[in-house]
mmCIF file with all atom_site columns, C-alpha atoms and ligand atoms in Angstrom:
data_model
loop_
_atom_site.group_PDB
_atom_site.id
_atom_site.type_symbol
_atom_site.label_atom_id
_atom_site.label_alt_id
_atom_site.label_comp_id
_atom_site.label_asym_id
_atom_site.label_entity_id
_atom_site.label_seq_id
_atom_site.pdbx_PDB_ins_code
_atom_site.Cartn_x
_atom_site.Cartn_y
_atom_site.Cartn_z
_atom_site.occupancy
_atom_site.B_iso_or_equiv
_atom_site.pdbx_formal_charge
_atom_site.auth_seq_id
_atom_site.auth_comp_id
_atom_site.auth_asym_id
_atom_site.auth_atom_id
_atom_site.pdbx_PDB_model_num
ATOM   1   C CA  . MET A 1 1   ? 8.148   -15.512 -0.121  1.00 0.00 ? 571 MET A CA  1
ATOM   2   C CA  . LEU A 1 2   ? 9.729   -14.573 -3.431  1.00 0.00 ? 572 LEU A CA  1
ATOM   3   C CA  . ARG A 1 3   ? 12.718  -12.245 -3.385  1.00 0.00 ? 573 ARG A CA  1
ATOM   4   C CA  . PHE A 1 4   ? 13.937  -10.307 -6.405  1.00 0.00 ? 574 PHE A CA  1
ATOM   5   C CA  . ASN A 1 5   ? 17.353  -8.707  -6.223  1.00 0.00 ? 575 ASN A CA  1
ATOM   6   C CA  . THR A 1 6   ? 17.288  -6.876  -9.540  1.00 0.00 ? 576 THR A CA  1
ATOM   7   C CA  . PRO A 1 7   ? 14.703  -5.430  -11.957 1.00 0.00 ? 577 PRO A CA  1
ATOM   8   C CA  . ALA A 1 8   ? 15.676  -8.219  -14.384 1.00 0.00 ? 578 ALA A CA  1
ATOM   9   C CA  . GLU A 1 9   ? 14.753  -10.874 -11.822 1.00 0.00 ? 579 GLU A CA  1
ATOM   10  C CA  . LEU A 1 10  ? 11.408  -9.194  -11.131 1.00 0.00 ? 580 LEU A CA  1
ATOM   11  C CA  . ASP A 1 11  ? 10.834  -8.847  -14.866 1.00 0.00 ? 581 ASP A CA  1
ATOM   12  C CA  . GLN A 1 12  ? 11.224  -12.595 -15.365 1.00 0.00 ? 582 GLN A CA  1
ATOM   13  C CA  . PHE A 1 13  ? 8.412   -13.206 -12.876 1.00 0.00 ? 583 PHE A CA  1
ATOM   14  C CA  . VAL A 1 14  ? 5.954   -10.470 -13.853 1.00 0.00 ? 584 VAL A CA  1
ATOM   15  C CA  . SER A 1 15  ? 6.381   -11.087 -17.575 1.00 0.00 ? 585 SER A CA  1
ATOM   16  C CA  . LEU A 1 16  ? 5.594   -14.760 -17.048 1.00 0.00 ? 586 LEU A CA  1
ATOM   17  C CA  . MET A 1 17  ? 2.504   -13.853 -15.023 1.00 0.00 ? 587 MET A CA  1
ATOM   18  C CA  . ALA A 1 18  ? 1.373   -11.198 -17.508 1.00 0.00 ? 588 ALA A CA  1
ATOM   19  C CA  . ASP A 1 19  ? 1.751   -13.663 -20.389 1.00 0.00 ? 589 ASP A CA  1
ATOM   20  C CA  . ALA A 1 20  ? -0.318  -16.161 -18.387 1.00 0.00 ? 590 ALA A CA  1
ATOM   21  C CA  . GLY A 1 21  ? -3.183  -13.671 -18.294 1.00 0.00 ? 591 GLY A CA  1
ATOM   22  C CA  . VAL A 1 22  ? -2.851  -11.599 -15.126 1.00 0.00 ? 592 VAL A CA  1
ATOM   23  C CA  . ASP A 1 23  ? -4.865  -8.406  -15.588 1.00 0.00 ? 593 ASP A CA  1
ATOM   24  C CA  . VAL A 1 24  ? -3.844  -6.476  -12.446 1.00 0.00 ? 594 VAL A CA  1
ATOM   25  C CA  . PHE A 1 25  ? -0.991  -6.982  -9.981  1.00 0.00 ? 595 PHE A CA  1
ATOM   26  C CA  . HIS A 1 26  ? -1.627  -6.310  -6.286  1.00 0.00 ? 596 HIS A CA  1
ATOM   27  C CA  . CYS A 1 27  ? 1.875   -5.688  -4.951  1.00 0.00 ? 597 CYS A CA  1
ATOM   28  C CA  . SER A 1 28  ? 1.866   -6.486  -1.242  1.00 0.00 ? 598 SER A CA  1
ATOM   29  C CA  . THR A 1 29  ? 4.178   -4.336  0.896   1.00 0.00 ? 599 THR A CA  1
ATOM   30  C CA  . ARG A 1 30  ? 4.018   -3.177  4.507   1.00 0.00 ? 600 ARG A CA  1
ATOM   31  C CA  . ARG A 1 31  ? 4.980   0.426   3.640   1.00 0.00 ? 601 ARG A CA  1
ATOM   32  C CA  . PHE A 1 32  ? 4.028   1.845   0.246   1.00 0.00 ? 602 PHE A CA  1
ATOM   33  C CA  . TRP A 1 33  ? 6.834   4.424   0.477   1.00 0.00 ? 603 TRP A CA  1
ATOM   34  C CA  . ASP A 1 34  ? 9.582   1.777   0.549   1.00 0.00 ? 604 ASP A CA  1
ATOM   35  C CA  . THR A 1 35  ? 11.539  1.879   -2.698  1.00 0.00 ? 605 THR A CA  1
ATOM   36  C CA  . GLU A 1 36  ? 13.201  -0.919  -4.657  1.00 0.00 ? 606 GLU A CA  1
ATOM   37  C CA  . PHE A 1 37  ? 16.472  -1.450  -6.492  1.00 0.00 ? 607 PHE A CA  1
ATOM   38  C CA  . ASN A 1 38  ? 18.087  1.808   -5.318  1.00 0.00 ? 608 ASN A CA  1
ATOM   39  C CA  . SER A 1 39  ? 15.477  3.807   -7.217  1.00 0.00 ? 609 SER A CA  1
ATOM   40  C CA  . ASP A 1 40  ? 12.726  6.171   -6.090  1.00 0.00 ? 610 ASP A CA  1
ATOM   41  C CA  . GLN A 1 41  ? 9.964   3.730   -7.089  1.00 0.00 ? 611 GLN A CA  1
ATOM   42  C CA  . ASN A 1 42  ? 8.175   1.063   -5.063  1.00 0.00 ? 612 ASN A CA  1
ATOM   43  C CA  . LEU A 1 43  ? 7.244   -2.509  -5.981  1.00 0.00 ? 613 LEU A CA  1
ATOM   44  C CA  . ALA A 1 44  ? 3.933   -1.529  -7.580  1.00 0.00 ? 614 ALA A CA  1
ATOM   45  C CA  . ALA A 1 45  ? 5.667   1.079   -9.754  1.00 0.00 ? 615 ALA A CA  1
ATOM   46  C CA  . TRP A 1 46  ? 8.341   -1.341  -10.897 1.00 0.00 ? 616 TRP A CA  1
ATOM   47  C CA  . THR A 1 47  ? 5.775   -4.054  -11.570 1.00 0.00 ? 617 THR A CA  1
ATOM   48  C CA  . LYS A 1 48  ? 3.701   -1.658  -13.657 1.00 0.00 ? 618 LYS A CA  1
ATOM   49  C CA  . LYS A 1 49  ? 6.749   -0.519  -15.600 1.00 0.00 ? 619 LYS A CA  1
ATOM   50  C CA  . LEU A 1 50  ? 7.962   -4.049  -16.297 1.00 0.00 ? 620 LEU A CA  1
ATOM   51  C CA  . SER A 1 51  ? 4.633   -5.772  -16.975 1.00 0.00 ? 621 SER A CA  1
ATOM   52  C CA  . GLY A 1 52  ? 2.734   -3.000  -18.731 1.00 0.00 ? 622 GLY A CA  1
ATOM   53  C CA  . LYS A 1 53  ? -0.255  -4.000  -16.558 1.00 0.00 ? 623 LYS A CA  1
ATOM   54  C CA  . PRO A 1 54  ? -2.170  -1.931  -14.006 1.00 0.00 ? 624 PRO A CA  1
ATOM   55  C CA  . THR A 1 55  ? -0.918  -2.327  -10.439 1.00 0.00 ? 625 THR A CA  1
ATOM   56  C CA  . MET A 1 56  ? -2.215  -1.717  -6.912  1.00 0.00 ? 626 MET A CA  1
ATOM   57  C CA  . THR A 1 57  ? -0.067  -0.533  -4.026  1.00 0.00 ? 627 THR A CA  1
ATOM   58  C CA  . VAL A 1 58  ? -0.685  -1.147  -0.334  1.00 0.00 ? 628 VAL A CA  1
ATOM   59  C CA  . GLY A 1 59  ? 0.938   -0.665  3.042   1.00 0.00 ? 629 GLY A CA  1
ATOM   60  C CA  . SER A 1 60  ? 0.332   1.907   5.754   1.00 0.00 ? 630 SER A CA  1
ATOM   61  C CA  . ILE A 1 61  ? -1.551  4.284   3.493   1.00 0.00 ? 631 ILE A CA  1
ATOM   62  C CA  . GLY A 1 62  ? -2.691  7.192   5.674   1.00 0.00 ? 632 GLY A CA  1
ATOM   63  C CA  . MET A 1 63  ? -1.069  5.570   8.723   1.00 0.00 ? 633 MET A CA  1
ATOM   64  C CA  . THR A 1 64  ? 2.075   6.494   10.681  1.00 0.00 ? 634 THR A CA  1
ATOM   65  C CA  . GLY A 1 65  ? 2.974   2.882   11.480  1.00 0.00 ? 635 GLY A CA  1
ATOM   66  C CA  . GLU A 1 66  ? 2.777   -0.481  9.777   1.00 0.00 ? 636 GLU A CA  1
ATOM   67  C CA  . HIS A 1 67  ? 0.191   -3.174  10.441  1.00 0.00 ? 637 HIS A CA  1
ATOM   68  C CA  . ILE A 1 68  ? 2.735   -5.472  12.128  1.00 0.00 ? 638 ILE A CA  1
ATOM   69  C CA  . ASP A 1 69  ? 2.727   -2.976  15.038  1.00 0.00 ? 639 ASP A CA  1
ATOM   70  C CA  . THR A 1 70  ? -0.842  -4.132  15.667  1.00 0.00 ? 640 THR A CA  1
ATOM   71  C CA  . LEU A 1 71  ? 0.488   -7.512  16.754  1.00 0.00 ? 641 LEU A CA  1
ATOM   72  C CA  . MET A 1 72  ? 2.570   -5.701  19.399  1.00 0.00 ? 642 MET A CA  1
ATOM   73  C CA  . GLY A 1 73  ? -0.507  -3.884  20.655  1.00 0.00 ? 643 GLY A CA  1
ATOM   74  C CA  . GLU A 1 74  ? 0.477   -0.561  19.152  1.00 0.00 ? 644 GLU A CA  1
ATOM   75  C CA  . GLY A 1 75  ? -1.762  1.871   17.310  1.00 0.00 ? 645 GLY A CA  1
ATOM   76  C CA  . SER A 1 76  ? -1.089  4.187   14.394  1.00 0.00 ? 646 SER A CA  1
ATOM   77  C CA  . ASN A 1 77  ? -2.098  7.762   13.844  1.00 0.00 ? 647 ASN A CA  1
ATOM   78  C CA  . VAL A 1 78  ? -3.542  9.289   10.723  1.00 0.00 ? 648 VAL A CA  1
ATOM   79  C CA  . ALA A 1 79  ? -0.727  10.364  8.389   1.00 0.00 ? 649 ALA A CA  1
ATOM   80  C CA  . SER A 1 80  ? -0.519  12.757  5.478   1.00 0.00 ? 650 SER A CA  1
ATOM   81  C CA  . LEU A 1 81  ? -1.507  11.478  2.050   1.00 0.00 ? 651 LEU A CA  1
ATOM   82  C CA  . ASP A 1 82  ? 0.703   14.002  0.237   1.00 0.00 ? 652 ASP A CA  1
ATOM   83  C CA  . HIS A 1 83  ? 3.423   11.563  -0.796  1.00 0.00 ? 653 HIS A CA  1
ATOM   84  C CA  . LEU A 1 84  ? 0.889   8.976   -1.903  1.00 0.00 ? 654 LEU A CA  1
ATOM   85  C CA  . LEU A 1 85  ? -0.896  11.552  -4.059  1.00 0.00 ? 655 LEU A CA  1
ATOM   86  C CA  . TYR A 1 86  ? 2.430   12.633  -5.556  1.00 0.00 ? 656 TYR A CA  1
ATOM   87  C CA  . LEU A 1 87  ? 3.095   9.032   -6.614  1.00 0.00 ? 657 LEU A CA  1
ATOM   88  C CA  . VAL A 1 88  ? -0.445  8.630   -7.961  1.00 0.00 ? 658 VAL A CA  1
ATOM   89  C CA  . ASP A 1 89  ? -0.058  11.827  -10.003 1.00 0.00 ? 659 ASP A CA  1
ATOM   90  C CA  . ARG A 1 90  ? 3.306   10.586  -11.257 1.00 0.00 ? 660 ARG A CA  1
ATOM   91  C CA  . GLY A 1 91  ? 1.519   7.506   -12.584 1.00 0.00 ? 661 GLY A CA  1
ATOM   92  C CA  . ASP A 1 92  ? 3.491   5.018   -10.513 1.00 0.00 ? 662 ASP A CA  1
ATOM   93  C CA  . PHE A 1 93  ? 0.434   2.773   -9.942  1.00 0.00 ? 663 PHE A CA  1
ATOM   94  C CA  . ASP A 1 94  ? -3.264  2.696   -10.694 1.00 0.00 ? 664 ASP A CA  1
ATOM   95  C CA  . LEU A 1 95  ? -4.998  1.540   -7.530  1.00 0.00 ? 665 LEU A CA  1
ATOM   96  C CA  . ILE A 1 96  ? -4.441  1.703   -3.781  1.00 0.00 ? 666 ILE A CA  1
ATOM   97  C CA  . ALA A 1 97  ? -5.545  -0.713  -1.048  1.00 0.00 ? 667 ALA A CA  1
ATOM   98  C CA  . VAL A 1 98  ? -6.335  0.530   2.442   1.00 0.00 ? 668 VAL A CA  1
ATOM   99  C CA  . GLY A 1 99  ? -6.554  -1.892  5.374   1.00 0.00 ? 669 GLY A CA  1
ATOM   100 C CA  . ARG A 1 100 ? -6.622  -0.414  8.869   1.00 0.00 ? 670 ARG A CA  1
ATOM   101 C CA  . GLY A 1 101 ? -7.739  2.989   7.623   1.00 0.00 ? 671 GLY A CA  1
ATOM   102 C CA  . MET A 1 102 ? -10.900 1.427   6.210   1.00 0.00 ? 672 MET A CA  1
ATOM   103 C CA  . LEU A 1 103 ? -11.574 -0.615  9.352   1.00 0.00 ? 673 LEU A CA  1
ATOM   104 C CA  . VAL A 1 104 ? -11.735 2.559   11.450  1.00 0.00 ? 674 VAL A CA  1
ATOM   105 C CA  . ASN A 1 105 ? -13.191 4.719   8.673   1.00 0.00 ? 675 ASN A CA  1
ATOM   106 C CA  . PRO A 1 106 ? -15.699 2.756   6.588   1.00 0.00 ? 676 PRO A CA  1
ATOM   107 C CA  . ASP A 1 107 ? -16.252 6.076   4.781   1.00 0.00 ? 677 ASP A CA  1
ATOM   108 C CA  . TRP A 1 108 ? -12.485 6.573   4.216   1.00 0.00 ? 678 TRP A CA  1
ATOM   109 C CA  . ALA A 1 109 ? -12.874 7.147   0.475   1.00 0.00 ? 679 ALA A CA  1
ATOM   110 C CA  . ASN A 1 110 ? -15.576 9.781   0.920   1.00 0.00 ? 680 ASN A CA  1
ATOM   111 C CA  . LYS A 1 111 ? -13.672 11.592  3.670   1.00 0.00 ? 681 LYS A CA  1
ATOM   112 C CA  . VAL A 1 112 ? -10.501 11.686  1.571   1.00 0.00 ? 682 VAL A CA  1
ATOM   113 C CA  . ARG A 1 113 ? -12.290 12.684  -1.636  1.00 0.00 ? 683 ARG A CA  1
ATOM   114 C CA  . GLU A 1 114 ? -14.026 15.526  0.183   1.00 0.00 ? 684 GLU A CA  1
ATOM   115 C CA  . GLY A 1 115 ? -10.817 16.671  1.906   1.00 0.00 ? 685 GLY A CA  1
ATOM   116 C CA  . ARG A 1 116 ? -12.149 15.826  5.373   1.00 0.00 ? 686 ARG A CA  1
ATOM   117 C CA  . ILE A 1 117 ? -8.770  14.453  6.496   1.00 0.00 ? 687 ILE A CA  1
ATOM   118 C CA  . ASP A 1 118 ? -9.230  15.976  9.949   1.00 0.00 ? 688 ASP A CA  1
ATOM   119 C CA  . GLN A 1 119 ? -12.223 13.662  10.424  1.00 0.00 ? 689 GLN A CA  1
ATOM   120 C CA  . LEU A 1 120 ? -10.251 10.441  9.845   1.00 0.00 ? 690 LEU A CA  1
ATOM   121 C CA  . ASN A 1 121 ? -9.941  8.220   12.918  1.00 0.00 ? 691 ASN A CA  1
ATOM   122 C CA  . ASP A 1 122 ? -6.629  6.842   14.182  1.00 0.00 ? 692 ASP A CA  1
ATOM   123 C CA  . TRP A 1 123 ? -6.045  3.092   14.360  1.00 0.00 ? 693 TRP A CA  1
ATOM   124 C CA  . HIS A 1 124 ? -5.762  1.065   17.554  1.00 0.00 ? 694 HIS A CA  1
ATOM   125 C CA  . PRO A 1 125 ? -5.750  -2.742  17.905  1.00 0.00 ? 695 PRO A CA  1
ATOM   126 C CA  . ASP A 1 126 ? -8.672  -2.506  20.379  1.00 0.00 ? 696 ASP A CA  1
ATOM   127 C CA  . VAL A 1 127 ? -10.812 -1.647  17.354  1.00 0.00 ? 697 VAL A CA  1
ATOM   128 C CA  . LEU A 1 128 ? -10.622 -5.310  16.414  1.00 0.00 ? 698 LEU A CA  1
ATOM   129 C CA  . LYS A 1 129 ? -12.546 -6.253  19.585  1.00 0.00 ? 699 LYS A CA  1
ATOM   130 C CA  . GLU A 1 130 ? -15.441 -4.091  18.443  1.00 0.00 ? 700 GLU A CA  1
ATOM   131 C CA  . LEU A 1 131 ? -15.608 -5.972  15.133  1.00 0.00 ? 701 LEU A CA  1
ATOM   132 C CA  . ILE A 1 132 ? -16.343 -9.341  16.768  1.00 0.00 ? 702 ILE A CA  1
HETATM 133 C C1  . FMN B 2 .   ? -4.988  -7.382  12.586  1.00 0.00 ? 906 FMN B C1  1
HETATM 134 C C2  . FMN B 2 .   ? -4.466  -7.632  11.188  1.00 0.00 ? 906 FMN B C2  1
HETATM 135 C C3  . FMN B 2 .   ? -4.369  -8.926  10.727  1.00 0.00 ? 906 FMN B C3  1
HETATM 136 C C4  . FMN B 2 .   ? -3.864  -9.201  9.451   1.00 0.00 ? 906 FMN B C4  1
HETATM 137 N N1  . FMN B 2 .   ? -3.789  -10.490 9.006   1.00 0.00 ? 906 FMN B N1  1
HETATM 138 C C5  . FMN B 2 .   ? -3.295  -10.750 7.779   1.00 0.00 ? 906 FMN B C5  1
HETATM 139 C C6  . FMN B 2 .   ? -3.218  -12.090 7.319   1.00 0.00 ? 906 FMN B C6  1
HETATM 140 O O1  . FMN B 2 .   ? -3.579  -13.038 8.003   1.00 0.00 ? 906 FMN B O1  1
HETATM 141 N N2  . FMN B 2 .   ? -2.720  -12.297 6.069   1.00 0.00 ? 906 FMN B N2  1
HETATM 142 C C7  . FMN B 2 .   ? -2.294  -11.266 5.277   1.00 0.00 ? 906 FMN B C7  1
HETATM 143 O O2  . FMN B 2 .   ? -1.851  -11.503 4.155   1.00 0.00 ? 906 FMN B O2  1
HETATM 144 N N3  . FMN B 2 .   ? -2.382  -9.989  5.696   1.00 0.00 ? 906 FMN B N3  1
HETATM 145 C C8  . FMN B 2 .   ? -2.863  -9.717  6.911   1.00 0.00 ? 906 FMN B C8  1
HETATM 146 N N4  . FMN B 2 .   ? -2.934  -8.425  7.362   1.00 0.00 ? 906 FMN B N4  1
HETATM 147 C C9  . FMN B 2 .   ? -2.441  -7.374  6.475   1.00 0.00 ? 906 FMN B C9  1
HETATM 148 C C10 . FMN B 2 .   ? -3.598  -6.706  5.752   1.00 0.00 ? 906 FMN B C10 1
HETATM 149 O O3  . FMN B 2 .   ? -4.201  -7.589  4.847   1.00 0.00 ? 906 FMN B O3  1
HETATM 150 C C11 . FMN B 2 .   ? -3.082  -5.501  4.939   1.00 0.00 ? 906 FMN B C11 1
HETATM 151 O O4  . FMN B 2 .   ? -2.229  -5.937  3.913   1.00 0.00 ? 906 FMN B O4  1
HETATM 152 C C12 . FMN B 2 .   ? -2.315  -4.601  5.822   1.00 0.00 ? 906 FMN B C12 1
HETATM 153 O O5  . FMN B 2 .   ? -3.077  -4.267  6.937   1.00 0.00 ? 906 FMN B O5  1
HETATM 154 C C13 . FMN B 2 .   ? -1.807  -3.421  5.030   1.00 0.00 ? 906 FMN B C13 1
HETATM 155 O O6  . FMN B 2 .   ? -2.750  -2.458  4.910   1.00 0.00 ? 906 FMN B O6  1
HETATM 156 P P1  . FMN B 2 .   ? -2.772  -1.195  5.920   1.00 0.00 ? 906 FMN B P1  1
HETATM 157 O O7  . FMN B 2 .   ? -1.343  -0.846  6.180   1.00 0.00 ? 906 FMN B O7  1
HETATM 158 O O8  . FMN B 2 .   ? -3.531  -0.179  5.133   1.00 0.00 ? 906 FMN B O8  1
HETATM 159 O O9  . FMN B 2 .   ? -3.455  -1.654  7.160   1.00 0.00 ? 906 FMN B O9  1
HETATM 160 C C14 . FMN B 2 .   ? -3.441  -8.138  8.618   1.00 0.00 ? 906 FMN B C14 1
HETATM 161 C C15 . FMN B 2 .   ? -3.551  -6.815  9.105   1.00 0.00 ? 906 FMN B C15 1
HETATM 162 C C16 . FMN B 2 .   ? -4.048  -6.549  10.373  1.00 0.00 ? 906 FMN B C16 1
HETATM 163 C C17 . FMN B 2 .   ? -4.125  -5.111  10.851  1.00 0.00 ? 906 FMN B C17 1
#
């Protein structure tokens, strides 16, 4: 795993990758709301700012807990999307990736677009048994 302690260190990496032809960065994090470098922006926001390229954020979108909890047999409940939408509106990143939310709601995008948040299903690891 790469670790960047400062924006300058991250810049070295993303600039190299952007120059090499990367079109979009998918910035993998367990919680999209975690911020970097004592700022109020997450990895996807910093990567977008430094690279000038579109970025995708991920990690517990619409979920109360992170996916690692699944390994401990724990579920997650549906969570508010308000903070995510605030960051989208602020232009922090361009795309979002949804893991568990999509597994239990194949129609997640339609439900969210139509404001049917109350119809979203919670996540539980037992769901994985139904997928086999
Ligand atoms: C049961 C399960 C297994 C996963 N296995 C992997 C894996 O092998 N490699 C990986 O990079 N991410 C793995 N992930 C992480 C997902 O790819 C995704 O990044 C993560 O679930 C974050 O999205 P979410 O919080 O919306 O679920 C796994 C997630 C779950 C729930």
